[in-house]
Coordinates of C-alpha atoms in Angstrom, one line a residue:
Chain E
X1 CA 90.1 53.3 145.6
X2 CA 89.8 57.1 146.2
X3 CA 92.1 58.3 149.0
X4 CA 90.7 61.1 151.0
X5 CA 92.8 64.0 148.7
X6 CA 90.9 62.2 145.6
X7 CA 87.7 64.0 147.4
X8 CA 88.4 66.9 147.4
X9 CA 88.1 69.6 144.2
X10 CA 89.5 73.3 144.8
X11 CA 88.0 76.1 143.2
X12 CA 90.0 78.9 141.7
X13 CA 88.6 82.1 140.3
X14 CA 91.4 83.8 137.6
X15 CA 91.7 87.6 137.7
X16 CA 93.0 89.5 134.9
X17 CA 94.6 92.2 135.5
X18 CA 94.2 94.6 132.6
X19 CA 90.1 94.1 133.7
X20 CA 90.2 96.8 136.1
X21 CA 91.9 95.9 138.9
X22 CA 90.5 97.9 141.3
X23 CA 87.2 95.7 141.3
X24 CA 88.7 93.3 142.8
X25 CA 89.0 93.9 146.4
X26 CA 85.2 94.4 145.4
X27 CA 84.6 90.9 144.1
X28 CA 86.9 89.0 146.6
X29 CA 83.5 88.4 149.2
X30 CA 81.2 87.6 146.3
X31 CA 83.7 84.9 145.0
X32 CA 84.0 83.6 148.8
X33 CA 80.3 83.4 148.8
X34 CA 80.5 81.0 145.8
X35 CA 82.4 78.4 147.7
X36 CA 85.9 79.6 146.1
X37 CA 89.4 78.5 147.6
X38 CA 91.8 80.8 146.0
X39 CA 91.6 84.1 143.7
X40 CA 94.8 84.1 140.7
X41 CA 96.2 87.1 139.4
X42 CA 96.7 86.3 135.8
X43 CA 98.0 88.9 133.3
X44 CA 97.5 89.0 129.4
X45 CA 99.9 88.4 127.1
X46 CA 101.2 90.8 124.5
X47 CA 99.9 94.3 125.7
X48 CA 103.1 96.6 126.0
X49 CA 101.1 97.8 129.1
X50 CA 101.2 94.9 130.8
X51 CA 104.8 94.4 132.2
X52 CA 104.3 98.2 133.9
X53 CA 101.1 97.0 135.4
X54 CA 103.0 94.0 136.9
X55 CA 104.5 96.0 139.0
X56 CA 102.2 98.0 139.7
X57 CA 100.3 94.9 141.4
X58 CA 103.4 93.6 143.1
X59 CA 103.1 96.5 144.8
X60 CA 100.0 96.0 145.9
X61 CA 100.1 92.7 146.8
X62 CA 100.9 93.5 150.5
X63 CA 97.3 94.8 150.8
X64 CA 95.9 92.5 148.6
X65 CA 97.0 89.7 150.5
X66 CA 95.7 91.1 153.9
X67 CA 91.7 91.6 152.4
X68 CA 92.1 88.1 150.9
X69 CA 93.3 86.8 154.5
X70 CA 90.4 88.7 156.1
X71 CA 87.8 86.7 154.1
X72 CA 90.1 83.3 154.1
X73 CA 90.6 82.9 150.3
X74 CA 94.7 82.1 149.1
X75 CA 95.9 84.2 146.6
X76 CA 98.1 82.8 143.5
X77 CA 100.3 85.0 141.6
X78 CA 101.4 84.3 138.1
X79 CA 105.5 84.7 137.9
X80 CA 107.0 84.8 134.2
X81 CA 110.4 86.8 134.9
X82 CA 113.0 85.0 137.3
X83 CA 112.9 88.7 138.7
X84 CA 110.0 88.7 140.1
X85 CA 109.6 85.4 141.7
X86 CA 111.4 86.9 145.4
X87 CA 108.6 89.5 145.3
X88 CA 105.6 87.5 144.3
X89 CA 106.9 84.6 146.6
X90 CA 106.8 86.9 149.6
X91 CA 102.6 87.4 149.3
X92 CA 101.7 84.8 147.6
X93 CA 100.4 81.4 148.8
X94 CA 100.5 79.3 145.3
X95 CA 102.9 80.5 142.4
X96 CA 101.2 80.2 139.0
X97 CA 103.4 79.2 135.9
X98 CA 101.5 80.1 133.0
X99 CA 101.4 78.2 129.5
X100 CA 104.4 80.3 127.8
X101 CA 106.3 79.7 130.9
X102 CA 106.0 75.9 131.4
X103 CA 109.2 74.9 129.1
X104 CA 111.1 78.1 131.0
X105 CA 114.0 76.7 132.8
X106 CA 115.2 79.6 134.3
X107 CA 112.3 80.6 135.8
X108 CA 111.3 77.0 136.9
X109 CA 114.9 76.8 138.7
X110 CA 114.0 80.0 140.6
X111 CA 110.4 78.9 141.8
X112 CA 111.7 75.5 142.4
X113 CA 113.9 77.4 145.0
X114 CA 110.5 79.5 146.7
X115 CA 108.9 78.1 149.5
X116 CA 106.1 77.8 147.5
X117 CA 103.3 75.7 146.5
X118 CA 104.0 75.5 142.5
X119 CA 100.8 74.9 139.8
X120 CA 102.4 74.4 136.6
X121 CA 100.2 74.7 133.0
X122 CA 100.8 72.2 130.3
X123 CA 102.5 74.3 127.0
X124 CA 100.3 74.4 124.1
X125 CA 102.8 72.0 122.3
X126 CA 103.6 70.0 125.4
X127 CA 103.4 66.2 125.5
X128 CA 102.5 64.6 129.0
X129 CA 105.9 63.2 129.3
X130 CA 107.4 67.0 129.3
X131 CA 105.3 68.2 131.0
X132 CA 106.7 66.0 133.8
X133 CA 110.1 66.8 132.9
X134 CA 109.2 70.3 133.7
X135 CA 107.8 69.2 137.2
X136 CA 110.7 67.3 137.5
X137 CA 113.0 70.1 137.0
X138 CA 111.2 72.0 139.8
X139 CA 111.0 68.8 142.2
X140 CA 115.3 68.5 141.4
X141 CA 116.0 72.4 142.6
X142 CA 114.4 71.6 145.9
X143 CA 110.3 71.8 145.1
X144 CA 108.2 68.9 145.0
X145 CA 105.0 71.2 145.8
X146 CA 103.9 70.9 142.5
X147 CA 100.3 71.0 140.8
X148 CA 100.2 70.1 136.9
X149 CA 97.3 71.8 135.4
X150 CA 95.5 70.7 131.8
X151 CA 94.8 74.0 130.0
X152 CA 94.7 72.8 126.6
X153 CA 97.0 72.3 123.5
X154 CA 97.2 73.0 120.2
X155 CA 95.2 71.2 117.0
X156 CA 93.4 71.4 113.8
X157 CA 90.7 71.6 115.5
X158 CA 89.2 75.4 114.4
X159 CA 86.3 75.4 116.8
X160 CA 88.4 76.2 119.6
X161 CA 90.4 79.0 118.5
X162 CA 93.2 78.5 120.9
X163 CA 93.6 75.3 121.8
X164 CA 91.3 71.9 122.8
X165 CA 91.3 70.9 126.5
X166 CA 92.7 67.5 126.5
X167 CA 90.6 65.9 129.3
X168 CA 92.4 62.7 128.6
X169 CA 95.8 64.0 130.5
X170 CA 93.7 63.9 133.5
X171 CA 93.5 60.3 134.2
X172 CA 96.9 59.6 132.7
X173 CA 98.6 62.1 134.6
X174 CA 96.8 60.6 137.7
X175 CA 98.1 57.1 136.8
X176 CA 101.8 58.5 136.0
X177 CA 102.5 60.7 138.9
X178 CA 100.9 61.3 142.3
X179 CA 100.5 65.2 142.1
X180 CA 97.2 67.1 142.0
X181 CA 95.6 67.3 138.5
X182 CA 94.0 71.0 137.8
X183 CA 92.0 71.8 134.5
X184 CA 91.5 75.3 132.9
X185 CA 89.4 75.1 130.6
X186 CA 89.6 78.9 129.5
X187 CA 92.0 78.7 126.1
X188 CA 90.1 75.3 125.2
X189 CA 86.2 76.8 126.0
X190 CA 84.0 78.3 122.7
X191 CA 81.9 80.3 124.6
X192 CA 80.5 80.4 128.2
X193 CA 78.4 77.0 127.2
X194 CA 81.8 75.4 126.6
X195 CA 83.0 76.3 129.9
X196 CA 80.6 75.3 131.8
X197 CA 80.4 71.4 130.0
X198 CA 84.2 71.5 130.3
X199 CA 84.1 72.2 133.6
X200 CA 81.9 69.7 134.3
X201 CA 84.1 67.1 132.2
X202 CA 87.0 67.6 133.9
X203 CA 85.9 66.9 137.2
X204 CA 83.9 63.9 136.3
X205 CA 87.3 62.8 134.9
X206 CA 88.8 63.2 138.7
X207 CA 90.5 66.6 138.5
X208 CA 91.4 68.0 141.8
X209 CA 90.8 71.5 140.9
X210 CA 89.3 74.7 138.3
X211 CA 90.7 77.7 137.3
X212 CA 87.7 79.6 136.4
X213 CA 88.0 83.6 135.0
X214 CA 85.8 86.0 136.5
X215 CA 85.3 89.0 134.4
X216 CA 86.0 92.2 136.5
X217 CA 84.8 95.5 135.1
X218 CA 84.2 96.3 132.0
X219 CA 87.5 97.6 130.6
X220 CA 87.5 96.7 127.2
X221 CA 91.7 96.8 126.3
X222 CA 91.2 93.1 124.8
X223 CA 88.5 91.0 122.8
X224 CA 88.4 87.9 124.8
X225 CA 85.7 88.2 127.3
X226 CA 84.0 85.8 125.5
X227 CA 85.3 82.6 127.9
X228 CA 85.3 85.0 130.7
X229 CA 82.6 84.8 133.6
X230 CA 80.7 87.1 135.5
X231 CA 80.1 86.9 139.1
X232 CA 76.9 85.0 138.9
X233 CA 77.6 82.9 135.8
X234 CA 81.1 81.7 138.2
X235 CA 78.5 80.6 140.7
X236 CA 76.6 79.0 139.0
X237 CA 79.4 76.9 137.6
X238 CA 80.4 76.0 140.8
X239 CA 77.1 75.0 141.6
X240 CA 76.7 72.7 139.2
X241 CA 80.1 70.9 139.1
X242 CA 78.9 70.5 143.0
X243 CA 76.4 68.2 141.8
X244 CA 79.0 66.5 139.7
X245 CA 81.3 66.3 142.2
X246 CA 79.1 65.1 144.8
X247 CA 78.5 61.5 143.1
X248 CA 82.5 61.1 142.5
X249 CA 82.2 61.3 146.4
X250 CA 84.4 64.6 146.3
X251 CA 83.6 68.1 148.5
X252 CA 84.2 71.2 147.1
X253 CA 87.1 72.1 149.8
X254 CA 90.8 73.3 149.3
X255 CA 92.7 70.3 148.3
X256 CA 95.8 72.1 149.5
X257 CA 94.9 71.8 152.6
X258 CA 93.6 68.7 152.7
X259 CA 97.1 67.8 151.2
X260 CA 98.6 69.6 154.3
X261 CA 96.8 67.8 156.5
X262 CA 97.4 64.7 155.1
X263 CA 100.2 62.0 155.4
X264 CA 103.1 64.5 153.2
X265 CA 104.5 61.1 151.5
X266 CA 101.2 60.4 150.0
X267 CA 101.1 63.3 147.3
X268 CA 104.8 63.8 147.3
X269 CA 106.0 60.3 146.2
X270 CA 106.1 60.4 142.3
X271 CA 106.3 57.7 140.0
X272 CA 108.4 59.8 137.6
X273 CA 108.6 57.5 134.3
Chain K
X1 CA 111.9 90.4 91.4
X2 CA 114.7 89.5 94.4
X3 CA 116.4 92.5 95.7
X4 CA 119.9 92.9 96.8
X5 CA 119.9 91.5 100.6
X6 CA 117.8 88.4 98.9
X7 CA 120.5 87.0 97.1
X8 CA 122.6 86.2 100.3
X9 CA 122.6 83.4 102.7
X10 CA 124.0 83.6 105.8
X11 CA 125.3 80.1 107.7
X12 CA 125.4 79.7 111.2
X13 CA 126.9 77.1 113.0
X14 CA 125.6 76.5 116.2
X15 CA 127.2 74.9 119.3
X16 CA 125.6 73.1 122.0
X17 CA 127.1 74.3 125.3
X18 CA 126.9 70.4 127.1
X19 CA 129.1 69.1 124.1
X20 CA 132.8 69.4 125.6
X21 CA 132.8 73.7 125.5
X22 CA 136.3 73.3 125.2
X23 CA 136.9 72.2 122.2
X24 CA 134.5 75.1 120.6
X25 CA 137.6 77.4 120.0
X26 CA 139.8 74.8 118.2
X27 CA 136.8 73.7 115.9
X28 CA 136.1 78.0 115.0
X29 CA 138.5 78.1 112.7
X30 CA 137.3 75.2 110.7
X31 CA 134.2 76.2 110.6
X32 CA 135.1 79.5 108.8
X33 CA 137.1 77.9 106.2
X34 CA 133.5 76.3 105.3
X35 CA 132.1 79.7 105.3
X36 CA 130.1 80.1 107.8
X37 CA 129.6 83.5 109.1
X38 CA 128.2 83.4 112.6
X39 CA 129.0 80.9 115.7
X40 CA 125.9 80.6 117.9
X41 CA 126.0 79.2 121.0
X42 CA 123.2 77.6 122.6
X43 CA 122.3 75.9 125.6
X44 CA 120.2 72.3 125.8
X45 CA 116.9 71.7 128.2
X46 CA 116.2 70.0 130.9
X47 CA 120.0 69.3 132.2
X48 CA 120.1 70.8 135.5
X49 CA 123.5 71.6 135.1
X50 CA 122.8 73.9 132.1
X51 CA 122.5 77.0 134.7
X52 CA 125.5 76.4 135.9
X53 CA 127.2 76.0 132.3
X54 CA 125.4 78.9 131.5
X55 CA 127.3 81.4 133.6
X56 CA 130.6 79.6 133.0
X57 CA 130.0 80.8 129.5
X58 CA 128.7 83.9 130.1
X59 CA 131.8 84.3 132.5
X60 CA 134.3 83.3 129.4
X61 CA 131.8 85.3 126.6
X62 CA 134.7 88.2 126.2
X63 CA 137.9 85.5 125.5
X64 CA 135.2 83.8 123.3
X65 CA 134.2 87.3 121.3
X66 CA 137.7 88.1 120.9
X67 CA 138.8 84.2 119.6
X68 CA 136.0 84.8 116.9
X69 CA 136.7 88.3 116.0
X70 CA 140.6 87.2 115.0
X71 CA 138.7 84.9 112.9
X72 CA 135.8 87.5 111.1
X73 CA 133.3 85.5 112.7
X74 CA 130.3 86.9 114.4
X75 CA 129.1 85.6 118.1
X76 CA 124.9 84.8 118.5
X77 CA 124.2 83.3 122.2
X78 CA 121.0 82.4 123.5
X79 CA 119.3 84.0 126.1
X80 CA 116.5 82.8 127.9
X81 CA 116.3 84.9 131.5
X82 CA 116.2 88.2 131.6
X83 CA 118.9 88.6 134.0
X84 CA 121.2 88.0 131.4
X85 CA 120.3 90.1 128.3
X86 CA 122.8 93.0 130.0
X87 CA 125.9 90.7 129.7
X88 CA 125.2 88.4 126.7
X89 CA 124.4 91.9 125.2
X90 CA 127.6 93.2 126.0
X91 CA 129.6 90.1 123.8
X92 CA 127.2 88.9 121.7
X93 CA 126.6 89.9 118.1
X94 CA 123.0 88.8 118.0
X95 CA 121.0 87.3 120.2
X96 CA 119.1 84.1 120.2
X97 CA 115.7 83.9 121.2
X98 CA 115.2 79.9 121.0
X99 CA 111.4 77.8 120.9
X100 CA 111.0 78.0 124.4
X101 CA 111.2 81.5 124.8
X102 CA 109.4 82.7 121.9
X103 CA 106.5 84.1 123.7
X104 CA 108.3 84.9 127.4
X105 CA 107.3 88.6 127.2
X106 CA 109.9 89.5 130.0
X107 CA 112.6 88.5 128.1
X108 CA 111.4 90.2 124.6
X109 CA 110.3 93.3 126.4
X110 CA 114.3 93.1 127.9
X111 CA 116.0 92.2 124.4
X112 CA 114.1 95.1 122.5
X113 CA 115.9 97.2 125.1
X114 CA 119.5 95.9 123.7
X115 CA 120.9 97.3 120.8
X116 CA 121.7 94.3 119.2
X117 CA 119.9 92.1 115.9
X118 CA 117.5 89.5 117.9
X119 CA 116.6 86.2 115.9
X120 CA 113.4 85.3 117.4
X121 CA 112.5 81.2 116.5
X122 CA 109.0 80.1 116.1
X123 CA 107.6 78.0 119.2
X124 CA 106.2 74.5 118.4
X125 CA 102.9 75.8 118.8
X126 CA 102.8 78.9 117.6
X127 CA 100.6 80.2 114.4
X128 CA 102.8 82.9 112.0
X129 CA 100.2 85.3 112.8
X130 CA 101.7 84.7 116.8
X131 CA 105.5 84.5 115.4
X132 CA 105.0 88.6 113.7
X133 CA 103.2 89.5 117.4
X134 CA 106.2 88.4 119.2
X135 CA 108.1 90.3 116.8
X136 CA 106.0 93.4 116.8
X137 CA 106.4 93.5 120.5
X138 CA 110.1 93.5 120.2
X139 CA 109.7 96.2 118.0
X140 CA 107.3 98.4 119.9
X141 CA 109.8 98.2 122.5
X142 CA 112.3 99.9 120.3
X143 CA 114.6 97.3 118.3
X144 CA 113.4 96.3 114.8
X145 CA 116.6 94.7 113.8
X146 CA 114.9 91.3 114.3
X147 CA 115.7 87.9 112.4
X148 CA 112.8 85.6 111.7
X149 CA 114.1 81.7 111.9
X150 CA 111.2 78.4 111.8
X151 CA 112.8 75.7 113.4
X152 CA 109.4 73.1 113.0
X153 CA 106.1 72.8 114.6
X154 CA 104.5 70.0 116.2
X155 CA 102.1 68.0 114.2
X156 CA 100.8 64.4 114.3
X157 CA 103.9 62.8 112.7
X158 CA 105.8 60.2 114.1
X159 CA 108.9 60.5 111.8
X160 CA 110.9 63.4 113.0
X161 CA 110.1 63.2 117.2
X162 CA 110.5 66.9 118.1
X163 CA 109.0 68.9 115.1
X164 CA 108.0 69.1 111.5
X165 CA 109.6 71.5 109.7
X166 CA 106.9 74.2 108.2
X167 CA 108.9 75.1 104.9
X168 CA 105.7 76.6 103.8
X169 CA 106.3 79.4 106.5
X170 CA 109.2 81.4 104.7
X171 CA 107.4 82.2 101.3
X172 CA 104.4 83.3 103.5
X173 CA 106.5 85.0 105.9
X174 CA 108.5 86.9 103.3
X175 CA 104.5 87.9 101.9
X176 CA 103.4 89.1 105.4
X177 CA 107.0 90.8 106.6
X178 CA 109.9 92.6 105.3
X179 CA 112.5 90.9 107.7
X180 CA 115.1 88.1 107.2
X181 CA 113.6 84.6 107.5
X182 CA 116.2 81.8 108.1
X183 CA 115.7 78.4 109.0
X184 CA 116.9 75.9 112.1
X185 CA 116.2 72.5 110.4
X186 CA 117.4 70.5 113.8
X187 CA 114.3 69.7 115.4
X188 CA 112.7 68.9 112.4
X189 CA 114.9 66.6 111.1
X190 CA 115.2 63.2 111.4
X191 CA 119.1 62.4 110.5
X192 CA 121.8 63.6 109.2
X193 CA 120.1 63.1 105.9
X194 CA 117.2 64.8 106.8
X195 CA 118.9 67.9 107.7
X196 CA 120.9 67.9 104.2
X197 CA 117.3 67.6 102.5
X198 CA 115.9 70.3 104.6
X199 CA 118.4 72.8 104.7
X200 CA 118.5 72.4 100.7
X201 CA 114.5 72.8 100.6
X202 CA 115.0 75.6 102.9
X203 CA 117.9 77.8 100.7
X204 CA 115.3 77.1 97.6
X205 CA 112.4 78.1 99.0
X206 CA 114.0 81.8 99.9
X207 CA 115.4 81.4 103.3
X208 CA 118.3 84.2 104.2
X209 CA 120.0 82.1 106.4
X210 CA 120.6 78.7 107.7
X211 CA 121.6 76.9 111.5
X212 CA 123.0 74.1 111.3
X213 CA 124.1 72.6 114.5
X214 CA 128.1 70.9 114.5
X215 CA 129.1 68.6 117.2
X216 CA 132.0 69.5 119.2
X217 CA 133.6 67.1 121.4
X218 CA 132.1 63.5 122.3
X219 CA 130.2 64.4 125.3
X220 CA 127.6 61.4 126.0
X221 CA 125.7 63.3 128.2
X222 CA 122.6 63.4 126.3
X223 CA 121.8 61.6 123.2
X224 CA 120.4 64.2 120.3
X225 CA 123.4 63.9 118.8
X226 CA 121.7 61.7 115.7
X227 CA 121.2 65.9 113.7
X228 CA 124.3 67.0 114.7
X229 CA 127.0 67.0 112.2
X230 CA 130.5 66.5 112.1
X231 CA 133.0 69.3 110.9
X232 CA 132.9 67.4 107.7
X233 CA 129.3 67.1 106.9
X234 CA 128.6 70.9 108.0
X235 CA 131.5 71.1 105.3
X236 CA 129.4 69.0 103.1
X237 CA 126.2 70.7 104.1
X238 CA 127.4 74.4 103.0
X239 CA 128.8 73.3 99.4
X240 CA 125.6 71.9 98.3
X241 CA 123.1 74.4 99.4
X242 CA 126.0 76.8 97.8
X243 CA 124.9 74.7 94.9
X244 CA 121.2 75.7 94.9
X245 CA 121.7 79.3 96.2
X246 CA 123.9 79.7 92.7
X247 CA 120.8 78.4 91.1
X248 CA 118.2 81.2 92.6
X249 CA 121.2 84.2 92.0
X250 CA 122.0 84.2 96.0
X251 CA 126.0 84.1 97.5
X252 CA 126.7 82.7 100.6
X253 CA 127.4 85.6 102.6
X254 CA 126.6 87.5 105.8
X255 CA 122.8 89.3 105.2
X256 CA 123.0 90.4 108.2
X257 CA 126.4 92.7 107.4
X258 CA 124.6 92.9 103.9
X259 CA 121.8 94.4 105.7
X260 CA 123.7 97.2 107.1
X261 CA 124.9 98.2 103.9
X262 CA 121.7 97.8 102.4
X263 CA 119.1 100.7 102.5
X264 CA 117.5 100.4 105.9
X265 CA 114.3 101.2 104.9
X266 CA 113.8 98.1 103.1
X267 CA 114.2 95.4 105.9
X268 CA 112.4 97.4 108.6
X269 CA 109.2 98.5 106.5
X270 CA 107.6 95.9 108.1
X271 CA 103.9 95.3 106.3
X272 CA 102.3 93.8 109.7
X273 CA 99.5 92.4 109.5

């Protein structure tokens, strides 16, 4: 039977930061208005740029965090250096560990040590049972706020030029361990169509939560603004897993605060194979 | 028609840090009687204690250096946090960018910055074209002394539990990049017997250099000790690849010491894709 956190789906909208940024603080309302939970700062991999404009955005993330307050939306940070998990700890309300990251035991020991709520992406090459021992790593240095999230791994499959979403984990990871299940369906998504019948997928298949991208300006440093959503194509996701979500029995409300407000042992008492 | 630097091969033997550390020093010299030229010291996952271990060796790197320096050989450690390049840099002939790490742009970003060679091994997951853009990134950040090394993929088979070795990737990586490819045939092995087969396949198919991983010490502590060879079969190991590197005009010797010899131009003219 579904326990009360089983009804609840979070929605996240993904920020990139080499979009430009300064949109942001612009978009924040219109993603509220779309019945989102949390904005994530996300930041592309191999652009030499990138590692400056990290800081520049922990720098920010002071007044960041007080217009995301002001309109009630949390705001998750991706950490990938062990150095900046103090900083990004400080403002942010959920730490993200990205794909590349997930097998990264340094810099799992350091978040497993934040205060922080911890969402954790399956590797590309990652089986189930490592993911776990990843979680498990962070649960052992003192962290057992931990969200595994589905993002996709590796095939033959050359549709998907990444990876394919492997909507199966959701239910086994649900029968394995009693953590919150998140799907991204960004790296496994051919297209806008793909994200929206992925997104749909996933929470039929009982995932607690979506990390959807929102496409912020129209800087064009990078090619892959294909998977990426504008403002209105985001809400209109969201409306539509709504309907989805509404015969699973499940509101579209922060699951991490439901999880707050609900009995702590529930979510917190793994069955760690 | 093979140049100069392609007719060596350079052997490294690599030692786990969780086997009993303290019998590493007495097992050096053995190791260089088999001719090997480098001792690489590496650090297993998941073992919580491994952090800990980590800065005992760092702590001891120096006595370590200067052991392996009375005995001609050089010193590779892994690093995997970026807090650590600065004093693993310091000792450390080369350092070891292992699977895991392979696309943690922190830590590349931080090794390009040291003025030491950097062997940078392919991540289960990751396509060659992914392999040269970890590389070029090291590069653009100012080191282009970079080692190439496949250590296995992950594939569909159910023989060898970690990896499948993709011996196909040095004659294509050779095509694509003028850079030194060895091979780390552990993960991909299945058995001592395995590792023979592959680290022969390996030397024939070009590779500049081979790990082979020697177990030091009869720690229990975790059980992947079915590739890891004795003193003897490393011993064993060496002499027959020696066998087949006579065959393709190559001497077992340090390519990377070669290398400096060698006109510079040749290895860092890289043909990137």
């Amino acid at each position: 039977m579904p326990n009360k956190i089983d009804r609840s789906l979070t929605i996240i909208a993904g920020i990139w930061v080499k979009d430009d940024f300064s949109c942001m603080l612009d978009l924040v309302k219109r993603i509220k208005k779309c019945n989102a939970h949390i904005i994530a700062i996300r930041f592309p991999k191999y652009y030499e740029c990138i590692l400056d404009s990290r800081k520049d955005v922990f720098g920010r993330l002071k007044e960041i965090k007080k217009v995301l307050e002001e309109t009630g939306l949390s705001l998750m940070v991706e950490v990938s250096d062990t150095r900046d998990v103090f900083i990004v700890s400080k403002y942010a309300d959920i730490l993200l560990i990205d794909t590349e990251s997930s097998q990264n035991l340094p810099l799992l020991r350091e978040v497993s040590k934040a205060n922080k709520p911890v969402l954790l992406k399956r590797g590309l090459s990652m089986t189930l049972s490592e993911l776990l021992k990843s979680a498990k790593y962070i649960e052992k240095g003192g962290n057992s706020n931990i969200i595994l999230c589905e993002g996709g791994i590796r095939t033959f499959s050359s549709v998907n030029s990444i990876a394919t979403l492997d909507i199966s984990a959701i239910p086994v990871l649900k029968e394995m361990v009693n953590l919150l299940i998140f799907v991204d369906p960004i790296y496994g998504s051919d297209g806008k169509e793909s994200v929206l019948s992925l997104s749909k997928a996933a929470v039929a298949a009982g995932a607690d939560g979506l990390i959807l991208d929102v496409k912020c300006g129209e800087n064009k440093l990078y090619n892959d603004y294909l998977n990426k959503l504008n403002i209105k194509e985001f809400c209109y996701i969201v409306e539509e897993v709504k309907k989805i979500a509404k015969v699973l029995g499940k509101k579209i409300e922060n699951s991490l605060e439901v999880k707050a407000n609900e009995d702590q042992i529930y979510r917190t008492r793994h069955k760690w194979r």
